[in-house]
CSV table of C-alpha atoms in Angstrom, one decimal:
chain,number,residue,atom,x,y,z
A,1,MET,CA,-9.9,-19.9,-9.9
A,2,SER,CA,-8.3,-16.0,-10.8
A,3,ALA,CA,-10.0,-14.0,-13.2
A,4,GLY,CA,-8.4,-14.9,-16.7
A,5,VAL,CA,-7.4,-18.7,-15.8
A,6,LEU,CA,-9.0,-21.0,-18.6
A,7,GLY,CA,-10.2,-24.7,-17.3
A,8,ARG,CA,-8.6,-27.8,-18.9
A,9,SER,CA,-9.8,-30.9,-19.8
A,10,LEU,CA,-7.8,-34.1,-18.8
A,11,GLU,CA,-8.6,-37.7,-20.3
A,12,LEU,CA,-7.5,-40.6,-18.1
A,13,TYR,CA,-7.9,-44.1,-20.1
A,14,PHE,CA,-7.4,-46.9,-17.5
A,15,ILE,CA,-5.8,-49.6,-19.9
A,16,ASP,CA,-7.2,-52.7,-17.7
A,17,GLY,CA,-10.4,-51.3,-16.6
A,18,ARG,CA,-8.6,-51.2,-13.2
A,19,PRO,CA,-7.6,-48.0,-11.1
A,20,ASP,CA,-4.1,-49.6,-10.1
A,21,GLY,CA,-3.0,-50.9,-13.5
A,22,MET,CA,-2.1,-49.3,-16.5
A,23,LEU,CA,-3.3,-45.8,-17.6
A,24,THR,CA,-3.0,-42.9,-20.2
A,25,ALA,CA,-3.4,-39.3,-19.6
A,26,GLU,CA,-3.8,-36.5,-22.2
A,27,VAL,CA,-4.9,-33.3,-22.4
A,28,PHE,CA,-6.8,-31.6,-25.5
A,29,ASN,CA,-4.4,-29.4,-27.5
A,30,TRP,CA,-1.2,-30.7,-25.9
A,31,THR,CA,1.0,-32.9,-27.8
A,32,GLY,CA,2.2,-34.8,-25.0
A,33,HIS,CA,1.4,-38.3,-23.7
A,34,VAL,CA,2.1,-39.6,-20.5
A,35,LEU,CA,1.6,-43.7,-19.8
A,36,VAL,CA,1.9,-44.9,-16.1
A,37,THR,CA,2.5,-48.5,-15.8
A,38,PRO,CA,3.0,-51.0,-12.6
A,39,ARG,CA,5.8,-52.9,-12.9
A,40,THR,CA,4.1,-56.1,-12.8
A,41,ARG,CA,2.5,-54.9,-16.2
A,42,LEU,CA,6.1,-53.3,-17.6
A,43,LYS,CA,6.0,-56.1,-20.7
A,44,GLU,CA,2.4,-54.7,-21.7
A,45,ALA,CA,3.3,-51.1,-21.4
A,46,LEU,CA,6.4,-51.3,-23.4
A,47,SER,CA,4.7,-53.2,-26.3
A,48,ARG,CA,2.6,-49.9,-26.8
A,49,PRO,CA,3.8,-48.0,-29.8
A,50,GLN,CA,4.2,-44.8,-27.4
A,51,SER,CA,6.8,-46.6,-25.6
A,52,SER,CA,9.4,-46.7,-28.6
A,53,PHE,CA,9.5,-43.0,-29.0
A,54,THR,CA,11.6,-40.3,-27.5
A,55,GLY,CA,10.9,-38.8,-24.7
A,56,VAL,CA,11.5,-39.0,-20.6
A,57,TYR,CA,10.3,-41.4,-17.8
A,58,LEU,CA,10.1,-41.6,-14.1
A,59,LEU,CA,10.8,-44.6,-11.9
A,60,LEU,CA,9.2,-44.5,-8.5
A,61,GLY,CA,9.4,-46.7,-5.7
A,62,GLU,CA,11.1,-47.2,-2.0
A,63,ARG,CA,14.4,-48.4,-1.0
A,64,ASP,CA,15.2,-49.0,2.9
A,65,GLY,CA,11.7,-48.0,3.3
A,66,LYS,CA,12.0,-44.5,1.9
A,67,PRO,CA,10.6,-43.4,-0.9
A,68,LEU,CA,13.0,-43.0,-4.2
A,69,ALA,CA,12.7,-42.0,-7.8
A,70,TYR,CA,14.6,-41.8,-10.9
A,71,ILE,CA,14.3,-39.5,-14.1
A,72,GLY,CA,15.9,-40.3,-17.3
A,73,GLU,CA,15.5,-39.9,-21.1
A,74,GLY,CA,16.1,-41.9,-24.2
A,75,GLU,CA,15.6,-42.0,-28.0
A,76,ASP,CA,13.5,-45.4,-27.2
A,77,ILE,CA,12.2,-45.4,-24.2
A,78,ALA,CA,11.3,-49.0,-23.9
A,79,ALA,CA,15.1,-50.1,-24.6
A,80,ARG,CA,16.2,-47.7,-21.7
A,81,MET,CA,13.2,-49.5,-19.5
A,82,LYS,CA,14.4,-53.0,-20.2
A,83,SER,CA,17.9,-52.2,-19.1
A,84,HIS,CA,16.4,-50.4,-15.8
A,85,GLU,CA,14.4,-53.5,-15.0
A,86,ALA,CA,17.5,-55.8,-14.7
A,87,ASN,CA,19.8,-52.9,-13.1
A,88,LYS,CA,17.1,-51.0,-10.6
A,89,ASP,CA,15.5,-53.5,-8.4
A,90,TRP,CA,13.7,-51.0,-6.1
A,91,TRP,CA,11.1,-49.3,-8.4
A,92,THR,CA,7.0,-50.1,-8.4
A,93,THR,CA,5.8,-47.8,-10.8
A,94,ALA,CA,7.1,-46.2,-13.9
A,95,VAL,CA,5.6,-43.2,-15.8
A,96,LEU,CA,6.4,-42.7,-19.5
A,97,VAL,CA,6.3,-39.4,-21.0
A,98,THR,CA,6.5,-38.8,-25.0
A,99,SER,CA,4.6,-36.9,-27.5
A,100,ALA,CA,1.4,-38.4,-29.4
A,101,ALA,CA,3.1,-37.9,-32.9
A,102,ASN,CA,6.7,-38.9,-31.9
A,103,ASN,CA,8.0,-35.3,-32.7
A,104,LEU,CA,10.6,-34.9,-29.4
A,105,HIS,CA,14.3,-35.4,-30.4
A,106,LYS,CA,17.3,-35.9,-28.5
A,107,ALA,CA,17.8,-32.9,-27.4
A,108,HIS,CA,14.5,-32.0,-26.5
A,109,ALA,CA,14.3,-34.9,-24.2
A,110,LYS,CA,17.7,-34.1,-22.4
A,111,PHE,CA,15.8,-30.7,-21.7
A,112,LEU,CA,12.9,-32.2,-20.1
A,113,GLU,CA,15.1,-34.7,-18.4
A,114,SER,CA,16.9,-31.9,-16.7
A,115,ARG,CA,14.3,-29.5,-16.1
A,116,LEU,CA,12.4,-32.5,-14.3
A,117,VAL,CA,15.3,-33.2,-12.3
A,118,GLU,CA,15.9,-29.6,-11.6
A,119,GLU,CA,12.3,-29.1,-10.2
A,120,ALA,CA,12.6,-32.2,-8.3
A,121,ARG,CA,15.2,-31.3,-6.5
A,122,LYS,CA,13.8,-27.7,-5.7
A,123,VAL,CA,10.3,-29.1,-4.5
A,124,GLY,CA,12.8,-31.7,-2.4
A,125,VAL,CA,9.7,-34.0,-1.4
A,126,MET,CA,11.1,-37.0,-3.1
A,127,PRO,CA,14.7,-38.2,-3.1
A,128,LEU,CA,16.5,-39.1,-6.6
A,129,ASP,CA,18.6,-41.9,-7.2
A,130,ASN,CA,20.1,-39.5,-9.8
A,131,GLY,CA,23.8,-38.3,-9.7
A,132,ASN,CA,24.2,-34.7,-10.5
A,133,THR,CA,22.0,-32.7,-12.3
A,134,PRO,CA,22.2,-33.2,-15.7
A,135,PRO,CA,23.1,-30.0,-18.2
A,136,ARG,CA,20.7,-28.7,-20.2
A,137,PRO,CA,21.3,-29.2,-23.8
A,138,GLY,CA,21.5,-26.0,-26.5
A,139,LEU,CA,18.3,-25.5,-27.9
A,140,SER,CA,16.8,-22.2,-29.7
A,141,GLU,CA,15.2,-19.7,-27.9
A,142,SER,CA,11.9,-20.9,-29.5
A,143,ALA,CA,12.6,-24.6,-28.7
A,144,ARG,CA,13.1,-23.9,-24.9
A,145,ALA,CA,9.9,-22.0,-24.8
A,146,ASN,CA,8.1,-24.9,-26.4
A,147,MET,CA,9.8,-27.3,-24.0
A,148,GLU,CA,8.5,-24.9,-20.9
A,149,ALA,CA,5.1,-25.2,-22.1
A,150,PHE,CA,5.3,-28.6,-22.6
A,151,LEU,CA,6.2,-28.7,-18.6
A,152,ASP,CA,3.7,-26.8,-18.0
A,153,TYR,CA,0.7,-29.3,-19.2
A,154,LEU,CA,2.9,-32.6,-17.8
A,155,PHE,CA,2.8,-30.7,-14.2
A,156,MET,CA,-0.6,-30.3,-14.3
A,157,VAL,CA,-1.1,-33.9,-15.4
A,158,LEU,CA,1.4,-35.8,-13.2
A,159,PRO,CA,-0.7,-34.6,-9.9
A,160,ALA,CA,-4.1,-35.9,-11.3
A,161,VAL,CA,-2.2,-39.7,-11.6
A,162,ARG,CA,-0.9,-39.5,-8.3
A,163,ILE,CA,2.6,-38.2,-9.3
A,164,ASP,CA,3.3,-35.4,-6.4
A,165,MET,CA,7.2,-34.9,-6.4
A,166,PHE,CA,6.8,-31.9,-8.5
A,167,VAL,CA,3.7,-30.0,-6.8
A,168,GLN,CA,5.4,-26.9,-5.1
A,169,ASN,CA,3.4,-26.6,-1.8
A,170,VAL,CA,6.0,-23.9,-0.3
A,171,ARG,CA,4.5,-20.5,-0.4
A,172,PRO,CA,6.1,-17.2,-0.3
A,173,ALA,CA,5.5,-14.9,2.5
A,174,ALA,CA,3.1,-11.8,1.7
A,175,LEU,CA,5.2,-8.6,1.4
A,176,ALA,CA,3.8,-5.5,2.0
A,177,ALA,CA,4.8,-2.2,-0.1
A,178,PRO,CA,7.1,0.0,2.8
A,179,SER,CA,4.7,3.1,2.5
A,180,THR,CA,1.5,0.5,3.2
A,181,PRO,CA,0.4,-1.2,6.3
A,182,ALA,CA,0.5,-5.0,6.0
A,183,ILE,CA,-2.7,-6.8,4.8
A,184,THR,CA,-4.3,-8.8,7.5
A,185,PRO,CA,-6.0,-12.3,6.4
A,186,SER,CA,-9.8,-12.2,5.9
A,187,VAL,CA,-9.7,-15.2,8.4
A,188,GLN,CA,-6.8,-16.8,10.2
A,189,PHE,CA,-7.1,-20.3,12.4
A,190,THR,CA,-4.7,-20.8,15.4
A,191,LEU,CA,-3.7,-24.5,16.9
A,192,ASP,CA,-2.8,-24.7,20.4
A,193,TYR,CA,-1.1,-27.8,22.1
A,194,PRO,CA,-0.4,-26.5,25.3
A,195,LYS,CA,0.8,-29.9,26.5
A,196,GLN,CA,3.8,-29.9,24.2
A,197,GLY,CA,4.2,-26.1,24.2
A,198,LEU,CA,3.2,-25.8,20.4
A,199,LYS,CA,1.5,-23.1,18.8
A,200,ALA,CA,0.9,-22.8,14.9
A,201,VAL,CA,-1.3,-20.3,12.9
A,202,ALA,CA,-2.2,-20.9,9.3
A,203,VAL,CA,-4.7,-18.7,6.7
A,204,LEU,CA,-6.8,-20.0,3.9
A,205,GLU,CA,-5.5,-18.3,0.5
A,206,ASP,CA,-7.2,-18.8,-3.0
A,207,GLY,CA,-8.7,-22.2,-1.4
A,208,GLU,CA,-5.4,-23.6,0.3
A,209,PHE,CA,-4.9,-24.4,3.9
A,210,VAL,CA,-1.6,-22.3,4.4
A,211,VAL,CA,0.2,-22.9,7.5
A,212,GLN,CA,2.4,-20.2,8.2
A,213,ALA,CA,6.2,-19.6,8.7
A,214,GLY,CA,7.3,-19.6,12.2
A,215,SER,CA,4.4,-22.2,13.5
A,216,GLN,CA,5.6,-25.1,15.6
A,217,ALA,CA,5.5,-28.7,15.0
A,218,ARG,CA,6.3,-32.0,17.0
A,219,ALA,CA,9.9,-32.8,16.3
A,220,ALA,CA,9.0,-36.6,15.4
A,221,TRP,CA,6.0,-38.5,14.5
A,222,GLU,CA,4.6,-40.3,17.3
A,223,GLY,CA,1.4,-41.8,16.3
A,224,GLN,CA,1.2,-45.5,16.3
A,225,GLU,CA,0.5,-45.7,12.7
A,226,LYS,CA,3.7,-44.5,11.3
A,227,ALA,CA,3.8,-47.3,8.9
A,228,THR,CA,0.6,-46.8,7.1
A,229,SER,CA,-0.1,-43.1,7.4
A,230,ALA,CA,0.3,-40.9,4.6
A,231,TYR,CA,0.6,-37.9,7.3
A,232,ALA,CA,3.6,-39.3,8.9
A,233,SER,CA,5.3,-39.8,5.6
A,234,LEU,CA,4.6,-36.2,4.9
A,235,HIS,CA,5.9,-35.2,8.5
A,236,ASP,CA,9.2,-37.0,7.0
A,237,ASP,CA,9.2,-35.4,3.8
A,238,LEU,CA,8.8,-31.9,5.4
A,239,LYS,CA,11.7,-32.4,7.5
A,240,ARG,CA,14.1,-33.7,4.8
A,241,SER,CA,13.1,-31.0,2.6
A,242,GLY,CA,13.7,-28.2,5.1
A,243,VAL,CA,10.2,-26.9,5.4
A,244,LEU,CA,10.4,-28.3,9.0
A,245,ILE,CA,13.8,-27.6,10.8
A,246,PRO,CA,14.7,-28.6,14.3
A,247,HIS,CA,14.4,-26.1,16.9
A,248,GLY,CA,15.1,-27.0,20.7
A,249,ASN,CA,12.4,-29.7,21.3
A,250,HIS,CA,10.1,-29.3,18.6
A,251,CYS,CA,10.4,-28.0,15.2
A,252,VAL,CA,9.4,-25.0,13.1
A,253,PHE,CA,8.1,-24.2,10.0
A,254,ALA,CA,10.9,-22.4,7.9
A,255,GLU,CA,8.3,-21.2,5.0
A,256,ASN,CA,5.0,-21.0,4.5
A,257,TYR,CA,3.3,-24.5,3.5
A,258,ALA,CA,-0.1,-25.5,1.8
A,259,PHE,CA,-1.5,-28.3,3.1
A,260,SER,CA,-4.5,-30.2,1.2
A,261,SER,CA,-6.7,-29.9,4.5
A,262,PRO,CA,-6.9,-28.7,8.3
A,263,SER,CA,-6.5,-32.3,9.2
A,264,ALA,CA,-3.4,-32.7,7.4
A,265,ALA,CA,-2.2,-29.7,8.8
A,266,ALA,CA,-3.2,-30.5,12.2
A,267,ALA,CA,-1.4,-34.1,11.9
A,268,VAL,CA,2.1,-32.7,10.9
A,269,VAL,CA,2.0,-30.2,13.9
A,270,TYR,CA,0.5,-33.0,16.6
A,271,GLY,CA,3.0,-35.8,15.3
A,272,ARG,CA,0.0,-38.1,15.2
A,273,GLN,CA,-3.3,-38.4,13.4
A,274,ALA,CA,-6.0,-35.3,14.3
A,275,GLN,CA,-9.0,-34.0,13.6
A,276,GLY,CA,-8.3,-30.7,12.0
A,277,THR,CA,-11.8,-29.2,11.6
A,278,THR,CA,-11.9,-29.0,15.5
A,279,ALA,CA,-8.4,-28.4,16.2
A,280,TRP,CA,-8.1,-25.0,14.2
A,281,LYS,CA,-9.8,-22.1,15.7
A,282,THR,CA,-10.4,-18.5,14.6
A,283,SER,CA,-9.9,-15.7,17.0
A,284,ILE,CA,-12.8,-15.7,18.9
A,285,GLY,CA,-12.8,-19.5,19.1
A,286,GLN,CA,-14.9,-20.8,16.8
A,287,THR,CA,-13.6,-24.0,15.3
A,288,TYR,CA,-12.7,-24.6,11.5
A,289,LYS,CA,-15.9,-26.6,11.3
A,290,ASP,CA,-18.0,-24.3,12.7
A,291,TRP,CA,-16.8,-21.4,10.6
A,292,GLU,CA,-16.9,-23.7,7.1
A,293,ALA,CA,-20.7,-24.2,8.1
A,294,ALA,CA,-21.4,-20.5,9.0
A,295,GLN,CA,-19.8,-19.6,5.5
A,296,LEU,CA,-22.0,-22.2,3.8
A,297,ALA,CA,-25.3,-20.8,5.7
A,298,ASP,CA,-24.3,-17.5,4.4
């Protein structure tokens, strides 16, 4: 954690006592309230008081075997959700975002909807069922600042409840001042796949495993477990969002990209499941696994 960054406490309440049921998420000193519900529990979710408040909502699911989301707003979310239950048959999970004190109004909700659509399209990992990005409503400077602060908390909460469509894993390239030499990363790992003519380079940055722009990856997922592999979906997402772009018989990383683990990075490069802790190696041939063991021993 960077100096000066304070930790925050998130409270999750599993309403059904089950991890796959309804849950609420709140943060101390944040006015927001997040309710996540499977479609099968929609009736119970919409009977809760916050569901009739003003706010925004996300619908998540699949259509034609591909992930899809919809972002909307309403002065009475429950009423909007009932219409979507009849008109949209592809979604399986809903996320309702309101204020615990119901102090959001229509313009606030429209601003949040517009910004969420903007961010989802900027990240690009989740296709949207929305048409055009809705325009931002006219808000005062202070109201816009308040809504941006509201979003900062929301973007922290959503990944904690497994909603990752706003997580930006693209990392800017490090730029050195013209009068100074480029800074060499403290540790760099390379993955070679001679059989397919692939090579990738990654560095550790602030605890993230970041594959560098220009690294190569398999053009398509070749593993047998594509239907069930999260890494296969990630491979598809990176191609769809333009992080991986076609280059001859393979793909290249157009931008630096932060993975959750060396294995996730190796799987995308190989186009199949992989043991990343042994596939990635330092310049002296030490595997990530051995390097990590040495760090722990020190």
